[in-house]
Coordinates of C-alpha atoms in Angstrom, one line a residue:
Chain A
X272 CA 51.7 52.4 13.7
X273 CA 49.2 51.7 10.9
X274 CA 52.5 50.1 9.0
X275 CA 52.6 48.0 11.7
X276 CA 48.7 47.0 12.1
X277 CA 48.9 46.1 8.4
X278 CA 51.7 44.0 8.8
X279 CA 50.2 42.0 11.5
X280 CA 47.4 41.8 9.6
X281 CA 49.1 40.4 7.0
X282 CA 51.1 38.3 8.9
X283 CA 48.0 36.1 10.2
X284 CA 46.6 36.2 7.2
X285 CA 49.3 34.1 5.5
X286 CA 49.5 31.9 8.7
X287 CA 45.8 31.0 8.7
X288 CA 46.1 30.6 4.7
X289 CA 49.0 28.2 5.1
X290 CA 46.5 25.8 8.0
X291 CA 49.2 27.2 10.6
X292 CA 51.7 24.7 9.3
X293 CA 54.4 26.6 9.3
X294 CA 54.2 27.0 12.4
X295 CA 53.7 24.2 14.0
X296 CA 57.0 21.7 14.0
X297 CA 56.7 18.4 12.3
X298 CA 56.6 15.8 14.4
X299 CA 59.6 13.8 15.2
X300 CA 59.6 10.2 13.4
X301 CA 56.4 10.8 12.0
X302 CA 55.0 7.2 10.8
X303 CA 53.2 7.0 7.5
X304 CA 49.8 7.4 6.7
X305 CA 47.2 4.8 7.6
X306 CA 44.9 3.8 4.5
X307 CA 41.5 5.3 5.1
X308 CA 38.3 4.2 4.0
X309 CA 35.6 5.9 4.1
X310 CA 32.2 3.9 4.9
X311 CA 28.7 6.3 4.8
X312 CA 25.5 4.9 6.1
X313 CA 21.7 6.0 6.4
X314 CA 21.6 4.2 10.0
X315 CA 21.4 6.6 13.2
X316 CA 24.6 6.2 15.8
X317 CA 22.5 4.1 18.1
X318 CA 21.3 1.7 15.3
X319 CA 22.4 -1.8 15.3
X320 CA 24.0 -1.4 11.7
X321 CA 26.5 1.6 12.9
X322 CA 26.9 -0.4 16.2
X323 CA 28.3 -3.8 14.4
X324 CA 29.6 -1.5 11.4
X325 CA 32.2 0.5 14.4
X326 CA 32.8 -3.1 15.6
X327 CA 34.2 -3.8 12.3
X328 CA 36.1 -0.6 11.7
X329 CA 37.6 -1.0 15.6
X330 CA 38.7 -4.6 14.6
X331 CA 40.0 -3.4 11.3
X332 CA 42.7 -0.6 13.1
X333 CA 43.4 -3.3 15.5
X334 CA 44.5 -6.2 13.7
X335 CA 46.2 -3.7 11.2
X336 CA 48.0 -2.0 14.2
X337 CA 46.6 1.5 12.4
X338 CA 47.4 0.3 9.2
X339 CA 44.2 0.6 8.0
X340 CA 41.4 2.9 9.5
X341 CA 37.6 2.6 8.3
X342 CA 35.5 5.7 8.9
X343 CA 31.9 5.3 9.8
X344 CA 29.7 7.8 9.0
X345 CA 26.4 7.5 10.1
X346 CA 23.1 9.1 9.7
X347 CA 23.4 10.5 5.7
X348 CA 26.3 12.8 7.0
X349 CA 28.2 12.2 4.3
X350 CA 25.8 11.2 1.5
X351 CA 21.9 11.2 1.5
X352 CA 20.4 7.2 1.1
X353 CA 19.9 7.6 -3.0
X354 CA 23.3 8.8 -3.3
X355 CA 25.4 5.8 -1.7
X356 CA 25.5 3.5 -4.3
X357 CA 26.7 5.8 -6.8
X358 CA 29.3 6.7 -4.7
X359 CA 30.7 3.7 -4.1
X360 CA 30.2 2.7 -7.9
X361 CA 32.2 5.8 -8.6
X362 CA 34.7 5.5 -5.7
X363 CA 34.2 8.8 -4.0
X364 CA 33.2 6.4 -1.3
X365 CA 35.7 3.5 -0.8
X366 CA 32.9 1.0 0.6
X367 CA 29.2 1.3 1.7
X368 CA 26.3 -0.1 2.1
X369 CA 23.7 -1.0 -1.1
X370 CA 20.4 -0.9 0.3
X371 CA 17.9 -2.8 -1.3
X372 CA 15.7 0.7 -0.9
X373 CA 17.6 2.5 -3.4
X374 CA 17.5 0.1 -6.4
X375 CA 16.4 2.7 -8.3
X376 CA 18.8 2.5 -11.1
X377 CA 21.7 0.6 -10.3
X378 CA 21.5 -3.1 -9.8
X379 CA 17.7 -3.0 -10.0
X380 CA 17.9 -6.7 -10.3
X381 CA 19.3 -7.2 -6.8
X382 CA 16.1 -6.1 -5.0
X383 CA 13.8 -9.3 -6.1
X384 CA 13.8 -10.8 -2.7
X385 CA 12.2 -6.9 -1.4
X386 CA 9.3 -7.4 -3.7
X387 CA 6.0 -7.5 -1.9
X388 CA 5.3 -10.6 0.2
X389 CA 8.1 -12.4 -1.3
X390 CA 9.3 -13.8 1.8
X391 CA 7.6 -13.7 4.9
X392 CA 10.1 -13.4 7.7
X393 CA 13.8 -12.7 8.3
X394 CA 14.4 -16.3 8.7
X395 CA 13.2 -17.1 5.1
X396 CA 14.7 -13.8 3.1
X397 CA 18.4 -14.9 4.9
X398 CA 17.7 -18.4 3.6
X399 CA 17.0 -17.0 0.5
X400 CA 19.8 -14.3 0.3
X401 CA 22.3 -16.8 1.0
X402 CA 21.5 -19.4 -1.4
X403 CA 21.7 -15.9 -4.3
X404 CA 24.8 -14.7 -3.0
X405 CA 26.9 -16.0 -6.2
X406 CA 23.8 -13.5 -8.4
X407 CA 24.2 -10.8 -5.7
X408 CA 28.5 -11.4 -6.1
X409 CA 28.1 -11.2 -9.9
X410 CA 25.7 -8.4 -10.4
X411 CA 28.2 -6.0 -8.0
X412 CA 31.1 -7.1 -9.7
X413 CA 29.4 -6.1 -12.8
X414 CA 29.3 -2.7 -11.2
X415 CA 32.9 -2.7 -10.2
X416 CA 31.8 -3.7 -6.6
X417 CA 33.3 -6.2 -4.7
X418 CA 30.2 -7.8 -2.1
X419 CA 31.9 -8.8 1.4
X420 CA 28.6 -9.3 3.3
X421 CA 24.9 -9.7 3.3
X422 CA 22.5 -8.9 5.7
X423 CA 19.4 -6.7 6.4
X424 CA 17.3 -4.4 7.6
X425 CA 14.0 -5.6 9.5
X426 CA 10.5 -6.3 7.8
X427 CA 8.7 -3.9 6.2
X428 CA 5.3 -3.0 8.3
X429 CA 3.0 0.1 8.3
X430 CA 2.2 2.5 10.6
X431 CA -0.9 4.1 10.1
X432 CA -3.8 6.0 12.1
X433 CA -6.6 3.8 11.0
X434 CA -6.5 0.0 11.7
X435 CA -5.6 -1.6 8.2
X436 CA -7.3 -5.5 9.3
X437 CA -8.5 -6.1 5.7
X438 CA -7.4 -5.6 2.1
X439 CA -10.3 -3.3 1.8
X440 CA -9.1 -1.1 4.9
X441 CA -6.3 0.2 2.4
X442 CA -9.0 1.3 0.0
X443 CA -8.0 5.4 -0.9
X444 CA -5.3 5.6 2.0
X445 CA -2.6 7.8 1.7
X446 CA 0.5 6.2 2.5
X447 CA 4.0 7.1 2.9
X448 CA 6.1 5.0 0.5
X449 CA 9.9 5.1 -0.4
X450 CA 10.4 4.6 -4.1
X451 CA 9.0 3.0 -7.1
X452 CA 8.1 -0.5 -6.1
X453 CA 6.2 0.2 -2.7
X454 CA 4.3 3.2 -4.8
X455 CA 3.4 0.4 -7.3
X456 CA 2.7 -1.7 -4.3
X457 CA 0.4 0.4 -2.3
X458 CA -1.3 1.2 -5.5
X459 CA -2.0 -2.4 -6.4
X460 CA -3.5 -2.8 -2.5
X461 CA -5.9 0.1 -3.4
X462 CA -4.2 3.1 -1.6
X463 CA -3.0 6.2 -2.7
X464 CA 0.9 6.4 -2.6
X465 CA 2.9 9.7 -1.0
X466 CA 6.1 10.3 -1.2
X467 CA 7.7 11.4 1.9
X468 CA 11.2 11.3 2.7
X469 CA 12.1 9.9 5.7
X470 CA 12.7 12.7 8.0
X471 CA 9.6 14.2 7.4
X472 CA 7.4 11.1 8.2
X473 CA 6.4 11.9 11.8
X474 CA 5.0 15.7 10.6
X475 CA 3.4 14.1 8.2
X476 CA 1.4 11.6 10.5
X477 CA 0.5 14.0 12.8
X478 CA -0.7 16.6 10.3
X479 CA -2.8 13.6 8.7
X480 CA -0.6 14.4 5.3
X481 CA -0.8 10.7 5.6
X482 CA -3.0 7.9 6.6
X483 CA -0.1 5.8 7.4
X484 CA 3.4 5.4 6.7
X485 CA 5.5 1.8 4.9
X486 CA 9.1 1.5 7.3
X487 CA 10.2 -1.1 9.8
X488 CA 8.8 -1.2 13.3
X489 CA 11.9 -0.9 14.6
X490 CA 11.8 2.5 13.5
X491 CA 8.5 3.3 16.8
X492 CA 10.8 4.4 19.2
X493 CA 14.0 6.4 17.7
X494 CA 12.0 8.3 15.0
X495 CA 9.0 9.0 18.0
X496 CA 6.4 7.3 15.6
X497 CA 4.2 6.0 18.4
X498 CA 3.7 9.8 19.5
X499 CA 1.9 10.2 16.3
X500 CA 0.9 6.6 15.0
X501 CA -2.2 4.9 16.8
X502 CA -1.9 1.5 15.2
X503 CA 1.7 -0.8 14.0
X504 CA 0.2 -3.1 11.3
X505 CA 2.0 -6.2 10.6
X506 CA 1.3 -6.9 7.0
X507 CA 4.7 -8.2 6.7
X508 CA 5.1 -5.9 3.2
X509 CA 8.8 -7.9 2.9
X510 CA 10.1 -10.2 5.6
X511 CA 13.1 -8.4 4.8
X512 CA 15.1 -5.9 3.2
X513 CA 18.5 -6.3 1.7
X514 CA 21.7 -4.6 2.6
X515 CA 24.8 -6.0 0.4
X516 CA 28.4 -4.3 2.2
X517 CA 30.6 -3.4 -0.6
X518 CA 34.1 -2.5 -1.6
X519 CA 34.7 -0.5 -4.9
X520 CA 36.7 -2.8 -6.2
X521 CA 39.3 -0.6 -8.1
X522 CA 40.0 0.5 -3.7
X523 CA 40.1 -2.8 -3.1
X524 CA 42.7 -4.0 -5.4
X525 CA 45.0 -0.6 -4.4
X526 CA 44.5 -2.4 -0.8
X527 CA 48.1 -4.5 0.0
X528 CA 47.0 -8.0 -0.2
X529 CA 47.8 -8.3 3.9
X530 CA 45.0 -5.5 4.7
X531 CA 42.4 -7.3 1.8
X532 CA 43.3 -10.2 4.6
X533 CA 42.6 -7.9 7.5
X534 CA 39.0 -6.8 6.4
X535 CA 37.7 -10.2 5.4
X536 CA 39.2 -11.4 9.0
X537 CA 38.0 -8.6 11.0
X538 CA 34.7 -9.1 9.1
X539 CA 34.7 -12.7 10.5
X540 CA 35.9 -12.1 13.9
X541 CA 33.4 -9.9 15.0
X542 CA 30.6 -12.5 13.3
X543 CA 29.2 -9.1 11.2
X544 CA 26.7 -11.0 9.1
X545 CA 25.3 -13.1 11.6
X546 CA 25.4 -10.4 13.8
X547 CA 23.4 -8.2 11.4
X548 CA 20.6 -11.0 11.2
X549 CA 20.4 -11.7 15.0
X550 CA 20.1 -8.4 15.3
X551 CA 17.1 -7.6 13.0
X552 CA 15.6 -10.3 14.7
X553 CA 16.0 -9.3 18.4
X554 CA 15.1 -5.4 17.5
X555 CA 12.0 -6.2 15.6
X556 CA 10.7 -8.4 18.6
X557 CA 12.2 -5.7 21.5
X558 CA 10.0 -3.5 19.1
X559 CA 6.7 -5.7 19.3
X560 CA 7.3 -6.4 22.6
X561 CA 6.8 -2.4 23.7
X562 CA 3.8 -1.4 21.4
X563 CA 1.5 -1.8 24.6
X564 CA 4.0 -0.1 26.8
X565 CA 3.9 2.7 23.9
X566 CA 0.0 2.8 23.8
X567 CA -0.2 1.9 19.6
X568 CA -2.2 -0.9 19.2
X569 CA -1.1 -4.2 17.2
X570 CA -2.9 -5.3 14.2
X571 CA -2.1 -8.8 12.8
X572 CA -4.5 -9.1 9.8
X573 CA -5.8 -12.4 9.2
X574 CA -3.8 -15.1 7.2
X575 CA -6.5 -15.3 4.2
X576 CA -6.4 -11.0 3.9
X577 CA -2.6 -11.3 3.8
X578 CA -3.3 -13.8 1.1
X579 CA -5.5 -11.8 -1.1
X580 CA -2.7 -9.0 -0.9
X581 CA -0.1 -11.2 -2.0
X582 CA -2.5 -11.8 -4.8
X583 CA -3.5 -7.7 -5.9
X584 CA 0.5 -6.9 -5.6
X585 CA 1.0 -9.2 -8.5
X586 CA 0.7 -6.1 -10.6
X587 CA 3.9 -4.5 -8.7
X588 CA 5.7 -7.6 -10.3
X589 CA 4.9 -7.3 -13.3
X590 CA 6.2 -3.5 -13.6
X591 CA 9.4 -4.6 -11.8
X592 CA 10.1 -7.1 -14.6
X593 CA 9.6 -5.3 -17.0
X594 CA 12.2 -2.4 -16.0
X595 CA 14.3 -5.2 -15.1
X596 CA 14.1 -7.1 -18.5
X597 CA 16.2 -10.3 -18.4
X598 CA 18.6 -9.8 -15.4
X599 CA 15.1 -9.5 -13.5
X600 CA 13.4 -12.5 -15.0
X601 CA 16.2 -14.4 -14.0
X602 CA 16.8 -13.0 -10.5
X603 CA 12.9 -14.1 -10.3
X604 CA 13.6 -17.5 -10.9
X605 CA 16.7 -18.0 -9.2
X606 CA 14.5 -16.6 -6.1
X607 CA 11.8 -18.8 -7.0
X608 CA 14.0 -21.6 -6.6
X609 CA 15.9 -20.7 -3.5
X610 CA 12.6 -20.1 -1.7
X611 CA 11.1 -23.4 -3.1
X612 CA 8.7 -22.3 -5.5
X613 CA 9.4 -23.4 -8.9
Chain B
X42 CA 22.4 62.9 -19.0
X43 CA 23.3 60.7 -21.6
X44 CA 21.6 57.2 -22.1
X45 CA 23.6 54.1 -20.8
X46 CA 25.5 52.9 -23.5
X47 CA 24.4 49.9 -25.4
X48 CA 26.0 46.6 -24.7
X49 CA 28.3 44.8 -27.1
X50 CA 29.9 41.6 -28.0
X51 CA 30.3 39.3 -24.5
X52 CA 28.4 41.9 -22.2
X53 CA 25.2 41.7 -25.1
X54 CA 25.6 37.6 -24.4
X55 CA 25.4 37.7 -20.6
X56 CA 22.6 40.3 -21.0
X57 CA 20.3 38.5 -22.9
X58 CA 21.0 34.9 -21.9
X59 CA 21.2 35.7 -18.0
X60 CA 17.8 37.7 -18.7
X61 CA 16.2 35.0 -20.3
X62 CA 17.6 32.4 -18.1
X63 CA 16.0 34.3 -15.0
X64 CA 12.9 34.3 -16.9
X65 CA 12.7 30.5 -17.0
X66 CA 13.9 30.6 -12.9
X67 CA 10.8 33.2 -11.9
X68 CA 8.9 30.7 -14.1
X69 CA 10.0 28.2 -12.7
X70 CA 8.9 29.2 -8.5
X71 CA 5.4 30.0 -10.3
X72 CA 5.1 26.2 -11.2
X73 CA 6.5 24.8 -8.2
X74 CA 3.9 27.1 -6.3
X75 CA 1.2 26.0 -9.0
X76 CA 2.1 21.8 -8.6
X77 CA 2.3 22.0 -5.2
X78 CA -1.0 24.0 -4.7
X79 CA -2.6 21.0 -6.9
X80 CA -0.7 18.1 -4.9
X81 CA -2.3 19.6 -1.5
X82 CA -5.8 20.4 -3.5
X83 CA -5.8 17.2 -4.8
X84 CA -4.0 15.2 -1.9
X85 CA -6.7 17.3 0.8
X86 CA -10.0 17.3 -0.9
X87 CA -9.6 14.2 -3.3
X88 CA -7.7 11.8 -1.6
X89 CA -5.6 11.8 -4.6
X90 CA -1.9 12.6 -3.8
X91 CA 0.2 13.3 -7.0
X92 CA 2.9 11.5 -6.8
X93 CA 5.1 13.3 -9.7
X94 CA 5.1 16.8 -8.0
X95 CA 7.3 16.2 -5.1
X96 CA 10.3 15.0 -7.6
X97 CA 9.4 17.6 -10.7
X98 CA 8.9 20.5 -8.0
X99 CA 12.5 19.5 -6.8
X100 CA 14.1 19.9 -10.5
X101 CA 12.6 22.8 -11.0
X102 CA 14.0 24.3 -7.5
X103 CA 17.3 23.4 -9.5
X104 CA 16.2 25.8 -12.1
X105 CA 15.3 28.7 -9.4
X106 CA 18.4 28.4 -7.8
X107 CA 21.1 28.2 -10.2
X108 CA 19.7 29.6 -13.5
X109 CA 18.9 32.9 -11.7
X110 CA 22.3 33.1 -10.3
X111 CA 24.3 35.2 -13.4
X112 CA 21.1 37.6 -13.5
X113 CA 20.9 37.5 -9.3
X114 CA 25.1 38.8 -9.8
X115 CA 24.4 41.5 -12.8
X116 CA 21.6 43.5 -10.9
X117 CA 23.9 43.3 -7.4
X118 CA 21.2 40.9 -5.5
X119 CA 24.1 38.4 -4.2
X120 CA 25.6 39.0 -0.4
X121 CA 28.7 41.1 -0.9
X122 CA 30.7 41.8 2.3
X123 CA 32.0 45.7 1.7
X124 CA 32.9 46.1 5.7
X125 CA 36.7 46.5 4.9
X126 CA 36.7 47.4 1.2
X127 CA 34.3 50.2 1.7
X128 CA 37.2 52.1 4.4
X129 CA 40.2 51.2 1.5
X130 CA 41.5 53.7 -1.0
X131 CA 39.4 53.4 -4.3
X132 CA 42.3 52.3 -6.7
X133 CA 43.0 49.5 -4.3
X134 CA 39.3 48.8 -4.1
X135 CA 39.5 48.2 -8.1
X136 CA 42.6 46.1 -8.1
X137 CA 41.5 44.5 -5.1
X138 CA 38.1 43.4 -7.5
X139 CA 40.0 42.6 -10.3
X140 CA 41.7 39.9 -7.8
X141 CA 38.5 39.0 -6.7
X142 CA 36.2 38.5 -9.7
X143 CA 38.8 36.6 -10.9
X144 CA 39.1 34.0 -8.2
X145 CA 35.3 34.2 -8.2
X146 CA 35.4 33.1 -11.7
X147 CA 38.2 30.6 -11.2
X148 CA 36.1 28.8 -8.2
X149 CA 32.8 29.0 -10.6
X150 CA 35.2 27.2 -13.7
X151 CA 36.1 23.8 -11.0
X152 CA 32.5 23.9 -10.0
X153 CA 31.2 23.7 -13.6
X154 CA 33.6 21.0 -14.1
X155 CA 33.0 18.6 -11.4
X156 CA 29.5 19.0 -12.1
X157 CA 29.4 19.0 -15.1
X158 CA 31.1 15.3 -14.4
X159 CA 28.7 14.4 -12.2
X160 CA 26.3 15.0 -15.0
X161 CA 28.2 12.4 -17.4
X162 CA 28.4 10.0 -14.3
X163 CA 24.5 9.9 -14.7
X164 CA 23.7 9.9 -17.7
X165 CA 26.3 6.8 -18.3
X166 CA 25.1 5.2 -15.4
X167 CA 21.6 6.4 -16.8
X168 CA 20.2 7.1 -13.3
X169 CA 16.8 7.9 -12.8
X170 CA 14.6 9.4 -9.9
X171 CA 13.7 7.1 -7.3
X172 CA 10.0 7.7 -7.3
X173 CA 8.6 8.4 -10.6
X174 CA 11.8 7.4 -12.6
X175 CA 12.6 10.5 -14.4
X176 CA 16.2 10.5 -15.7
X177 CA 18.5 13.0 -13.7
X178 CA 20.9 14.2 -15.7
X179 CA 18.4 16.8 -17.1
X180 CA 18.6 18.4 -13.3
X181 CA 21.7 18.1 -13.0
X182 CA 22.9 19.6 -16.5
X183 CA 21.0 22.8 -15.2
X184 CA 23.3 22.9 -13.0
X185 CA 26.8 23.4 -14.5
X186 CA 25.1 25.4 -17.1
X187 CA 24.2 27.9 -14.6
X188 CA 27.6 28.2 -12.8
X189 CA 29.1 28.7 -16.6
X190 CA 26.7 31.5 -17.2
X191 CA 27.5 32.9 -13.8
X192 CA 31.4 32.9 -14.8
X193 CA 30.3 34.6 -18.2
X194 CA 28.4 37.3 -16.2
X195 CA 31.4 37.9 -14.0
X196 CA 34.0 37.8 -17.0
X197 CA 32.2 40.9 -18.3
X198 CA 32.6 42.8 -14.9
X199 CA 36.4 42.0 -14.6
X200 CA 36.8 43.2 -18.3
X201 CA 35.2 46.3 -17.5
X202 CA 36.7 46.2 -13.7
X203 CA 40.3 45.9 -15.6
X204 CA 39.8 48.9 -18.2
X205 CA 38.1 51.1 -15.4
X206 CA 41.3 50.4 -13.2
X207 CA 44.2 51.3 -15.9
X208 CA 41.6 54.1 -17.0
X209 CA 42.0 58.0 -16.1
X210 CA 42.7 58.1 -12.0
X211 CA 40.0 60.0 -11.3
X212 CA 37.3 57.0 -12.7
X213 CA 39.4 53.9 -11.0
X214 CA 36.9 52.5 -8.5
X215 CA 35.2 49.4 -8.4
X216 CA 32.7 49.2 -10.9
X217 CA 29.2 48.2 -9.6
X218 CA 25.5 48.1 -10.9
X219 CA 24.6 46.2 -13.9
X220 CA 26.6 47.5 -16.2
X221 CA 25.7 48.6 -20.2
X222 CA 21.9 48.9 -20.2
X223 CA 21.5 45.4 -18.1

């Protein structure tokens, strides 16, 4: 009897070892494998990036009959924000998104267009972004990345507990920034940078950890900000900020030249990139549109205060070129010139 | 009772480096507790958040957690499971270690390695924090260096696991405890 036990013990053991394979039959004319790609995002599921980015995997299995199948994973479930660039430099991750917000390192050059008060709206960073798309196509391909769109994530605003009207409102504020260039930013408007990571923004407003916290107002409503943030101020930080799709390009030449075809068509047919933009657009002003509903109140500072910030965050650009060196110097000019300036 | 015998040759090694290297990890949680008590000090009664302690206090977790590990495994502090071993015959119970220290040590050896390319991936890529711009490979050599000396630690228990289980029949049993004055 305890022969036996041991031998049915043994006996599962090897099956579950073995994934049950052996004893499951293959399946009659089995076709072969579809390619799959695997895309990782920051976005939640119910954000208009993972929206128009399953549109685009959906059209991609489609038109390839199941040729081709692009994963979406959303919400840093496969890699955490920092991380998605170098894994789709390195090709653990076939394409992905390269968010202007993680220029730490890599392709620090890209993000000139994020710097503070560059541009002023989304209209006016697209017109910019598009006239730099042969920089942003170069820089990538430096990198081994092949760039297939451009689009964005809304402008850049602050939620805070205090009313931030003036310059001088931001005087020894602790705010929530991101990385480098909105720490040197918020120090160059006089407050006192934290860094929070994004999850932990809303306990940190309603301990008071913070004074306020630097992210799009899109942002009120799915991360419950307006349960802990009295005032949305609309500083307009960046009118814009970058998100450049890419495809490491060592995947992309393994692709057969028929599927390339599929992605840059199924790219087109559901209109991703201008989809993206209208997008950005028609969430930031759903988002305006229910402050009052939410009870946070909206502060527009006055044109001359946003002024004399655009002026004290001069000293944010001059860090950034100088970790930038030349590639940055000339990103600032080419952006000076698509945005009129020079 | 006779003294515990003093340890030689690879056993001496994992001694003294897995000591010291559990030195620098209890050092380590004293300075994460220090930099954050001065972040919230500073950050409460100040209004002067310091911005460098969330990213330093995170590299310094790194050392906590994997430079305590080979010390953690000599003194017996990691989870074992000994719910079917502990009701098996105790020559079985050594082979059966023998088996499992050295798939232990296998799994610890692939681990070392694709970290320790993750490490090179950095440092070519020269990759820095995204805050305060520290470079990361530093972190992240701390961490195949503390799967290696993990291996190391469990090398020296499967030499001693192998002689105890081809010694006298009487002794063969899995070998626990730290070992040669650890």
């Amino acid at each position: 009897m305890k022969t036996l036990a041991w031998c049915s013990l043994a006996v599962l053991l090897v099956a579950a070892l073995a994934g049950g394979a052996a004893l499951t039959p293959a399946p009659a004319g089995a076709q072969a494998k579809p390619v799959v790609w695997n895309l990782p995002h920051v976005a939640a599921p119910t954000y208009y990036h993972t929206i128009n980015l399953n549109a685009f995997a959906a059209k991609v299995k489609e038109k390839s009959g199941g040729r081709m199948e692009i994963r979406v994973h959303p919400a840093s479930s496969l890699y955490p924000g920092p991380e998605l660039i170098p894994a789709v430099v390195a090709g653990r991750a076939e394409i992905a998104p390269v968010l202007s917000a993680y220029l730490s390192d890599l392709m620090l050059e890209m993000g000139v267009l994020e710097l503070p008060f560059m541009t002023s709206n989304l209209d006016e960073h697209r017109k910019a972004a598009e006239q730099m798309r042969p920089f942003f196509t170069e820089a990538m391909a430096k990198k081994g990345l092949k760039l297939l769109t451009i689009h964005t994530w809304p402008t850049q605003q602050m939620f805070s507990n205090v009313p931030l009207r003036t310059l001088a409102d931001w005087k020894g504020r602790k705010l929530r920034v991101y990385g480098a260039e909105s720490a040197d930013l918020v120090r160059a408007l006089g407050g006192a940078p934290v860094s929070i990571p994004f999850g932990e923004v809303y306990v940190a407003l309603q301990r008071g950890t913070v004074d306020g916290a630097m992210t799009s107002a899109t942002n009120a409503e799915p991360m419950k900000f307006f349960e802990v943030s009295r005032y949305i101020n609309y500083w307009f930080l960046t009118g814009g900020s970058l998100e450049w799709l890419g495809a490491n390009q060592k995947a992309w030449d393994a692709l057969p030249k028929d599927l390339q075809q599929v992605v840059l068509d199924s790219l087109k047919e559901v209109r991703f990139e201008d989809k993206e933009w209208e997008d950005a657009k028609a969430w930031e002003e759903r988002a305006r549109n229910r402050f009052p509903d939410l009870k946070v109140t909206i502060i527009d500072p006055p044109r001359e205060e946003i002024d004399k910030a655009r002026q004290a965050s001069r000293a944010a650009y001059d860090a950034w070129l100088k970790r930038t060196g030349p590639e940055g110097k000339r990103a600032m000019d080419l952006a000076l010139k698509a945005l009129g300036r020079q | 009772m006779q003294p515990p015998p003093r340890p030689s040759g690879l056993e001496a090694l994992v001694v003294r480096t897995s000591k010291g290297a559990s030195l620098l990890a209890g050092l380590a949680t004293l300075a994460i507790t220090a930099l954050i008590t001065f972040d919230v000090l500073m950050r409460y009664f100040l209004g002067e958040p310091q911005l460098f302690v969330d990213e330093l206090a995170s590299f310094l977790q790194v050392v906590v957690i994997f430079w305590g590990l080979a010390y953690t495994f000599r003194v017996g502090g990691h989870v074992r499971v000994d719910l079917v071993t502990a009701h098996l015959p105790r020559p079985l119970r050594a082979w059966l270690r023998v088996f499992t220290l050295a798939l232990g040590i296998a799994l610890l050896l692939v681990m070392s390695w694709v970290t320790w390319l993750s490490v090179q991936e950095v440092w070519w890529q020269e990759r820095v924090s995204v805050v305060m711009l520290y470079p990361i490979w530093l972190p992240m050599l701390l961490i195949p260096t503390g799967l290696l000396l993990m291996a190391l630690a469990m090398l020296a228990v499967l030499l001693r696991q192998i002689r105890t289980a081809l010694g006298p029949g009487a002794a063969r049993d899995e070998v626990t405890g730290p070992g040669p004055a650890g």
